mmCIF file of C-alpha atoms in Angstrom:
data_model
loop_
_atom_site.group_PDB
_atom_site.id
_atom_site.type_symbol
_atom_site.label_atom_id
_atom_site.label_comp_id
_atom_site.label_asym_id
_atom_site.label_seq_id
_atom_site.Cartn_x
_atom_site.Cartn_y
_atom_site.Cartn_z
ATOM 1 C CA MET A 1 -11.875 20.067 0.805
ATOM 2 C CA ALA A 2 -12.345 18.124 -3.195
ATOM 3 C CA LYS A 3 -8.293 17.935 -4.029
ATOM 4 C CA LYS A 4 -7.698 17.768 -7.240
ATOM 5 C CA SER A 5 -4.659 16.710 -8.644
ATOM 6 C CA THR A 6 -1.517 18.930 -10.588
ATOM 7 C CA ILE A 7 1.100 16.313 -11.679
ATOM 8 C CA GLN A 8 1.807 15.747 -14.767
ATOM 9 C CA VAL A 9 0.665 12.522 -15.094
ATOM 10 C CA GLU A 10 2.553 11.370 -18.772
ATOM 11 C CA LYS A 11 5.775 13.052 -17.537
ATOM 12 C CA VAL A 12 5.347 11.605 -13.977
ATOM 13 C CA ASN A 13 4.523 8.146 -15.527
ATOM 14 C CA GLN A 14 7.640 7.927 -18.083
ATOM 15 C CA HIS A 15 9.750 8.748 -14.846
ATOM 16 C CA ILE A 16 8.685 6.139 -12.823
ATOM 17 C CA VAL A 17 8.698 3.738 -15.669
ATOM 18 C CA ASN A 18 12.363 4.716 -15.623
ATOM 19 C CA TRP A 19 13.248 4.574 -11.853
ATOM 20 C CA LEU A 20 11.689 1.165 -11.925
ATOM 21 C CA LYS A 21 13.937 -0.422 -14.920
ATOM 22 C CA GLU A 22 16.500 1.549 -14.027
ATOM 23 C CA TYR A 23 15.989 0.156 -9.440
ATOM 24 C CA ALA A 24 15.637 -3.188 -11.202
ATOM 25 C CA LEU A 25 18.265 -3.531 -14.544
ATOM 26 C CA LYS A 26 21.491 -2.342 -11.057
ATOM 27 C CA ALA A 27 19.520 -4.953 -8.510
ATOM 28 C CA HIS A 28 20.299 -7.816 -11.053
ATOM 29 C CA VAL A 29 16.835 -8.732 -11.246
ATOM 30 C CA ASN A 30 13.725 -10.660 -13.770
ATOM 31 C CA GLY A 31 11.365 -7.651 -12.756
ATOM 32 C CA PHE A 32 8.475 -7.309 -9.716
ATOM 33 C CA VAL A 33 6.409 -8.667 -8.276
ATOM 34 C CA ILE A 34 2.938 -7.422 -7.281
ATOM 35 C CA GLY A 35 -0.282 -8.403 -4.763
ATOM 36 C CA ILE A 36 -3.518 -7.979 -6.903
ATOM 37 C CA SER A 37 -6.087 -6.616 -4.444
ATOM 38 C CA GLY A 38 -8.963 -5.462 -7.212
ATOM 39 C CA GLY A 39 -7.948 -1.547 -6.123
ATOM 40 C CA VAL A 40 -6.855 1.657 -7.643
ATOM 41 C CA ASP A 41 -3.323 1.627 -5.703
ATOM 42 C CA SER A 42 -2.096 -1.743 -7.071
ATOM 43 C CA ALA A 43 -3.666 -1.198 -10.607
ATOM 44 C CA VAL A 44 -1.421 1.711 -11.713
ATOM 45 C CA THR A 45 1.007 -0.131 -10.067
ATOM 46 C CA SER A 46 1.074 -3.043 -11.372
ATOM 47 C CA THR A 47 0.811 -1.392 -14.752
ATOM 48 C CA LEU A 48 4.145 1.109 -14.199
ATOM 49 C CA CYS A 49 5.822 -2.158 -13.525
ATOM 50 C CA ALA A 50 4.270 -3.249 -16.819
ATOM 51 C CA GLN A 51 5.758 -0.759 -18.714
ATOM 52 C CA THR A 52 9.835 -1.363 -18.022
ATOM 53 C CA GLY A 53 9.206 -4.593 -20.144
ATOM 54 C CA LEU A 54 10.564 -6.752 -17.227
ATOM 55 C CA THR A 55 8.987 -9.665 -15.993
ATOM 56 C CA THR A 56 5.418 -8.507 -14.011
ATOM 57 C CA LEU A 57 4.083 -11.110 -11.952
ATOM 58 C CA CYS A 58 0.392 -10.169 -10.781
ATOM 59 C CA ILE A 59 -0.658 -12.328 -7.470
ATOM 60 C CA GLU A 60 -4.448 -12.999 -6.504
ATOM 61 C CA MET A 61 -4.181 -13.452 -2.774
ATOM 62 C CA PRO A 62 -7.746 -13.925 -1.700
ATOM 63 C CA ILE A 63 -8.703 -14.347 1.648
ATOM 64 C CA HIS A 64 -12.617 -14.853 2.759
ATOM 65 C CA GLN A 65 -12.223 -12.148 -0.285
ATOM 66 C CA ASP A 66 -15.692 -10.271 -0.570
ATOM 67 C CA GLU A 67 -16.759 -11.324 -4.765
ATOM 68 C CA THR A 68 -16.762 -7.479 -5.474
ATOM 69 C CA GLN A 69 -12.664 -7.182 -4.358
ATOM 70 C CA VAL A 70 -11.771 -10.187 -6.534
ATOM 71 C CA SER A 71 -13.181 -9.650 -10.459
ATOM 72 C CA ARG A 72 -11.979 -6.084 -10.714
ATOM 73 C CA GLY A 73 -8.329 -7.870 -9.406
ATOM 74 C CA ARG A 74 -9.114 -10.468 -12.676
ATOM 75 C CA GLU A 75 -10.488 -7.708 -15.037
ATOM 76 C CA HIS A 76 -7.367 -5.790 -14.567
ATOM 77 C CA ILE A 77 -4.369 -8.914 -14.518
ATOM 78 C CA GLU A 78 -6.724 -9.677 -17.937
ATOM 79 C CA GLN A 79 -6.938 -6.528 -19.178
ATOM 80 C CA LEU A 80 -2.769 -5.682 -17.974
ATOM 81 C CA LYS A 81 -1.625 -9.010 -19.617
ATOM 82 C CA LYS A 82 -3.583 -8.190 -23.086
ATOM 83 C CA ARG A 83 -1.531 -4.858 -23.382
ATOM 84 C CA PHE A 84 2.173 -6.598 -21.881
ATOM 85 C CA PRO A 85 3.646 -9.681 -23.179
ATOM 86 C CA ASN A 86 5.540 -9.488 -20.119
ATOM 87 C CA VAL A 87 2.867 -9.406 -17.949
ATOM 88 C CA LYS A 88 2.622 -13.115 -15.560
ATOM 89 C CA ASN A 89 -0.838 -13.269 -13.256
ATOM 90 C CA ASP A 90 -0.937 -16.988 -10.541
ATOM 91 C CA ILE A 91 -3.388 -17.452 -7.965
ATOM 92 C CA ALA A 92 -2.584 -18.007 -4.344
ATOM 93 C CA ASP A 93 -6.059 -19.259 -2.789
ATOM 94 C CA LEU A 94 -4.103 -18.434 1.641
ATOM 95 C CA THR A 95 -7.708 -19.167 2.896
ATOM 96 C CA SER A 96 -7.392 -22.644 4.309
ATOM 97 C CA VAL A 97 -3.338 -20.689 5.369
ATOM 98 C CA PHE A 98 -5.215 -18.364 7.208
ATOM 99 C CA GLU A 99 -7.842 -20.934 8.928
ATOM 100 C CA THR A 100 -5.194 -22.805 10.135
ATOM 101 C CA PHE A 101 -3.203 -20.183 11.842
ATOM 102 C CA LYS A 102 -6.627 -19.399 13.625
ATOM 103 C CA ILE A 103 -7.080 -22.411 14.616
ATOM 104 C CA ASN A 104 -3.535 -22.232 16.283
ATOM 105 C CA VAL A 105 -3.579 -19.202 18.425
ATOM 106 C CA PRO A 106 -5.784 -18.042 21.317
ATOM 107 C CA SER A 107 -7.788 -15.587 20.902
ATOM 108 C CA GLY A 108 -8.142 -13.613 23.332
ATOM 109 C CA ASP A 109 -10.940 -11.962 25.294
ATOM 110 C CA ASP A 110 -10.703 -8.544 23.624
ATOM 111 C CA ASN A 111 -12.787 -9.052 20.230
ATOM 112 C CA ILE A 112 -12.208 -5.493 18.377
ATOM 113 C CA ARG A 113 -8.564 -6.601 19.098
ATOM 114 C CA LEU A 114 -9.178 -10.008 17.602
ATOM 115 C CA ASP A 115 -10.262 -8.184 14.222
ATOM 116 C CA LEU A 116 -7.597 -6.770 13.549
ATOM 117 C CA ALA A 117 -5.359 -8.322 15.075
ATOM 118 C CA LEU A 118 -6.328 -10.806 11.935
ATOM 119 C CA ALA A 119 -6.916 -8.804 9.707
ATOM 120 C CA ASN A 120 -3.265 -7.833 9.707
ATOM 121 C CA THR A 121 -2.678 -11.302 9.733
ATOM 122 C CA ARG A 122 -3.875 -11.677 6.566
ATOM 123 C CA ALA A 123 -1.667 -8.834 5.446
ATOM 124 C CA ARG A 124 1.517 -10.548 6.814
ATOM 125 C CA LEU A 125 0.768 -13.950 5.176
ATOM 126 C CA ARG A 126 0.200 -11.915 1.429
ATOM 127 C CA MET A 127 3.753 -10.226 2.839
ATOM 128 C CA THR A 128 5.493 -13.463 2.509
ATOM 129 C CA THR A 129 3.317 -15.596 -0.266
ATOM 130 C CA LEU A 130 5.293 -12.270 -2.000
ATOM 131 C CA TYR A 131 8.217 -12.728 -1.462
ATOM 132 C CA TYR A 132 7.410 -16.364 -1.614
ATOM 133 C CA PHE A 133 7.087 -15.654 -5.513
ATOM 134 C CA ALA A 134 10.073 -12.797 -5.877
ATOM 135 C CA GLY A 135 12.315 -15.356 -4.647
ATOM 136 C CA ILE A 136 11.351 -18.754 -7.214
ATOM 137 C CA TYR A 137 11.470 -16.031 -9.801
ATOM 138 C CA ARG A 138 13.979 -13.407 -8.809
ATOM 139 C CA LEU A 139 11.631 -10.216 -8.296
ATOM 140 C CA LEU A 140 11.364 -7.913 -6.470
ATOM 141 C CA VAL A 141 8.032 -6.529 -4.745
ATOM 142 C CA ALA A 142 6.492 -3.831 -5.592
ATOM 143 C CA GLY A 143 5.036 -1.552 -2.794
ATOM 144 C CA THR A 144 1.832 -0.620 -2.968
ATOM 145 C CA GLY A 145 1.314 2.212 -0.784
ATOM 146 C CA ASN A 146 0.384 6.128 -1.683
ATOM 147 C CA LYS A 147 1.876 9.009 -0.058
ATOM 148 C CA VAL A 148 -1.040 9.870 2.825
ATOM 149 C CA GLU A 149 -1.084 6.389 3.527
ATOM 150 C CA ASP A 150 2.147 5.588 3.695
ATOM 151 C CA PHE A 151 3.816 8.931 4.980
ATOM 152 C CA GLY A 152 0.414 11.022 6.195
ATOM 153 C CA VAL A 153 -2.148 7.886 8.388
ATOM 154 C CA GLY A 154 -0.072 5.288 8.195
ATOM 155 C CA PHE A 155 -2.774 2.696 6.788
ATOM 156 C CA TYR A 156 -1.009 0.170 6.297
ATOM 157 C CA THR A 157 -0.231 -3.451 8.193
ATOM 158 C CA LYS A 158 3.420 -3.480 9.789
ATOM 159 C CA TYR A 159 5.237 -5.940 7.506
ATOM 160 C CA GLY A 160 2.291 -6.453 5.732
ATOM 161 C CA ASP A 161 1.930 -4.601 2.494
ATOM 162 C CA GLY A 162 4.546 -2.586 3.954
ATOM 163 C CA GLY A 163 7.242 -5.417 3.740
ATOM 164 C CA VAL A 164 8.096 -4.415 0.373
ATOM 165 C CA ASP A 165 11.306 -3.560 -1.624
ATOM 166 C CA LEU A 166 10.567 -0.433 -3.383
ATOM 167 C CA SER A 167 7.754 1.946 -3.215
ATOM 168 C CA PRO A 168 6.488 3.233 -7.491
ATOM 169 C CA ILE A 169 3.516 5.431 -6.066
ATOM 170 C CA ALA A 170 4.723 6.477 -2.156
ATOM 171 C CA ASP A 171 5.134 10.103 -3.046
ATOM 172 C CA LEU A 172 2.095 10.596 -5.196
ATOM 173 C CA MET A 173 -1.337 11.711 -3.341
ATOM 174 C CA LYS A 174 -4.311 9.089 -3.003
ATOM 175 C CA SER A 175 -5.942 11.655 -6.109
ATOM 176 C CA ASP A 176 -2.624 11.561 -8.089
ATOM 177 C CA VAL A 177 -2.851 7.732 -8.608
ATOM 178 C CA TYR A 178 -6.240 8.382 -9.263
ATOM 179 C CA ALA A 179 -4.914 10.349 -12.184
ATOM 180 C CA LEU A 180 -1.892 7.836 -13.414
ATOM 181 C CA GLY A 181 -5.234 5.354 -13.382
ATOM 182 C CA SER A 182 -7.404 7.866 -15.706
ATOM 183 C CA PHE A 183 -3.855 8.433 -18.129
ATOM 184 C CA LEU A 184 -3.115 4.365 -17.788
ATOM 185 C CA ASP A 185 -6.514 3.165 -18.351
ATOM 186 C CA ILE A 186 -7.072 1.721 -15.935
ATOM 187 C CA PRO A 187 -10.223 -0.855 -15.557
ATOM 188 C CA LYS A 188 -13.775 1.988 -15.084
ATOM 189 C CA SER A 189 -14.651 -0.803 -12.470
ATOM 190 C CA ILE A 190 -11.854 -0.221 -10.206
ATOM 191 C CA GLN A 191 -11.651 3.587 -10.542
ATOM 192 C CA ASN A 192 -14.811 4.044 -9.901
ATOM 193 C CA ALA A 193 -14.778 1.714 -6.444
ATOM 194 C CA SER A 194 -14.249 2.832 -2.676
ATOM 195 C CA PRO A 195 -11.112 2.509 -1.541
ATOM 196 C CA THR A 196 -10.995 -0.374 0.718
ATOM 197 C CA ASP A 197 -7.521 -2.444 2.323
ATOM 198 C CA GLY A 198 -10.239 -5.748 2.018
ATOM 199 C CA LEU A 199 -8.573 -6.924 5.415
ATOM 200 C CA PHE A 200 -11.721 -7.458 7.234
ATOM 201 C CA GLY A 201 -13.687 -10.447 4.575
ATOM 202 C CA ASP A 202 -16.474 -7.578 3.952
ATOM 203 C CA SER A 203 -16.381 -4.759 1.911
ATOM 204 C CA ARG A 204 -16.205 -1.601 4.431
ATOM 205 C CA THR A 205 -14.382 1.270 2.697
ATOM 206 C CA ASP A 206 -11.168 2.740 3.928
ATOM 207 C CA GLU A 207 -13.836 5.513 4.701
ATOM 208 C CA GLU A 208 -15.314 3.652 7.043
ATOM 209 C CA GLN A 209 -12.434 2.517 9.137
ATOM 210 C CA ILE A 210 -10.739 5.835 8.903
ATOM 211 C CA GLY A 211 -13.674 8.515 9.107
ATOM 212 C CA ALA A 212 -12.507 10.537 6.638
ATOM 213 C CA SER A 213 -12.141 9.930 2.836
ATOM 214 C CA TYR A 214 -9.483 11.049 1.240
ATOM 215 C CA ASP A 215 -9.580 14.318 -0.833
ATOM 216 C CA GLU A 216 -10.234 15.502 3.659
ATOM 217 C CA LEU A 217 -7.331 13.707 4.355
ATOM 218 C CA GLU A 218 -4.735 15.209 1.683
ATOM 219 C CA TRP A 219 -5.512 18.381 3.171
ATOM 220 C CA ALA A 220 -5.378 17.714 5.844
ATOM 221 C CA MET A 221 -1.675 16.945 4.897
ATOM 222 C CA LEU A 222 -1.021 19.702 3.517
ATOM 223 C CA MET A 223 -2.514 21.488 5.588
ATOM 224 C CA THR A 224 0.252 20.267 8.804
ATOM 225 C CA GLU A 225 2.707 21.187 5.771
ATOM 226 C CA GLY A 226 1.763 24.374 5.593
ATOM 227 C CA ASN A 227 1.049 25.217 9.694
ATOM 228 C CA LYS A 228 -2.485 26.900 8.952
ATOM 229 C CA ASN A 229 -4.413 28.309 11.980
ATOM 230 C CA LEU A 230 -6.596 26.122 13.635
ATOM 231 C CA ALA A 231 -8.627 29.484 14.378
ATOM 232 C CA HIS A 232 -9.530 29.384 10.575
ATOM 233 C CA PHE A 233 -11.299 25.758 10.071
ATOM 234 C CA SER A 234 -14.379 24.664 10.070
ATOM 235 C CA GLU A 235 -16.392 22.538 12.263
ATOM 236 C CA ARG A 236 -15.849 19.594 9.418
ATOM 237 C CA GLU A 237 -12.041 20.947 8.877
ATOM 238 C CA LYS A 238 -11.684 20.451 12.438
ATOM 239 C CA GLU A 239 -12.516 17.453 12.723
ATOM 240 C CA VAL A 240 -10.360 15.967 10.061
ATOM 241 C CA PHE A 241 -7.543 17.308 11.157
ATOM 242 C CA ASP A 242 -8.084 16.095 14.526
ATOM 243 C CA ILE A 243 -8.887 12.785 12.517
ATOM 244 C CA TYR A 244 -5.163 13.095 10.806
ATOM 245 C CA THR A 245 -3.350 14.496 13.357
ATOM 246 C CA LYS A 246 -4.396 11.277 15.805
ATOM 247 C CA LEU A 247 -3.283 9.211 12.957
ATOM 248 C CA ASN A 248 -0.313 10.313 12.294
ATOM 249 C CA THR A 249 1.058 10.224 15.729
ATOM 250 C CA ILE A 250 0.336 6.914 17.084
ATOM 251 C CA ASN A 251 1.526 5.279 13.192
ATOM 252 C CA GLN A 252 5.224 6.974 13.793
ATOM 253 C CA HIS A 253 6.493 3.727 15.116
ATOM 254 C CA LYS A 254 5.521 2.618 11.014
ATOM 255 C CA MET A 255 7.174 5.902 9.773
ATOM 256 C CA ASN A 256 10.536 5.885 10.985
ATOM 257 C CA PRO A 257 13.002 3.544 10.512
ATOM 258 C CA ILE A 258 13.142 1.221 13.318
ATOM 259 C CA PRO A 259 15.114 2.140 17.019
ATOM 260 C CA VAL A 260 18.170 1.257 17.096
ATOM 261 C CA CYS A 261 19.947 1.102 21.401
ATOM 262 C CA ILE A 262 23.655 2.305 20.305
ATOM 263 C CA ILE A 263 25.943 1.242 23.201
ATOM 264 C CA PRO A 264 28.631 4.400 24.388
ATOM 265 C CA ILE A 265 32.235 3.371 23.633
ATOM 266 C CA ASN A 266 33.287 3.301 26.540
ATOM 267 C CA LEU A 267 30.794 0.476 26.748
ATOM 268 C CA LYS A 268 32.633 -1.333 24.676
ATOM 269 C CA ILE A 269 36.225 -0.522 25.645
ATOM 270 C CA THR A 270 37.257 -3.442 27.647
ATOM 271 C CA GLU A 271 40.951 -2.954 28.368
ATOM 272 C CA ILE A 272 43.895 -5.034 25.956
ATOM 273 C CA ILE A 273 45.742 -7.518 28.655
#
């Protein structure tokens, strides 16, 4: 199921940079703010933003973070600052904020649900922090989600890393992001690292959480779009397809607009006396 990117990386790169710059200029902002995780998505997104020549603010937001993630993120930021004079960085250590939050809310009696709720809380604290920086410096929050995460399996936190102003790489598969990362010469440590959301304070990977690799998920997404016959799938392909279908179904609430209860017009009209 290995997926090789077929995008024209140089042209895609320029297209995204032009799109970012045009959007920012129309919005009358100074540039972009991006949360740096030490992963390929944030590295590629921040590099694309930096190429616009507009202010690009890279923010580290550790919460009991695995040290390898921290070191990769810092390596990327230092490299980016050397390459682009418009890149700035800052650190907002949210560990104490997170711990204070935990003290002041009930823990419940389901440890699995508690762990997930706290993981999502980390993402939402980071979203709030990014919008703080965006507000004081007149910046747009640039999202780092790719297509298979955002529109395939919904592997992100609603109003967390899903809370952004614009999404530069959300129409690119993970394999495409890696191809862009190689073209943009992001650090090899990031290109070679296993993808992780970094929300649990350990080194667990996305594949361990989801049960399938991004190559497999991309395959399943393409099979869904192509409406292929399940009878021809191998046992592993069926397993992956089931994982993809289940996640795509239960996470539709993230991908679709917020439901609005439409009031019938006859209930809105009152007799005018």
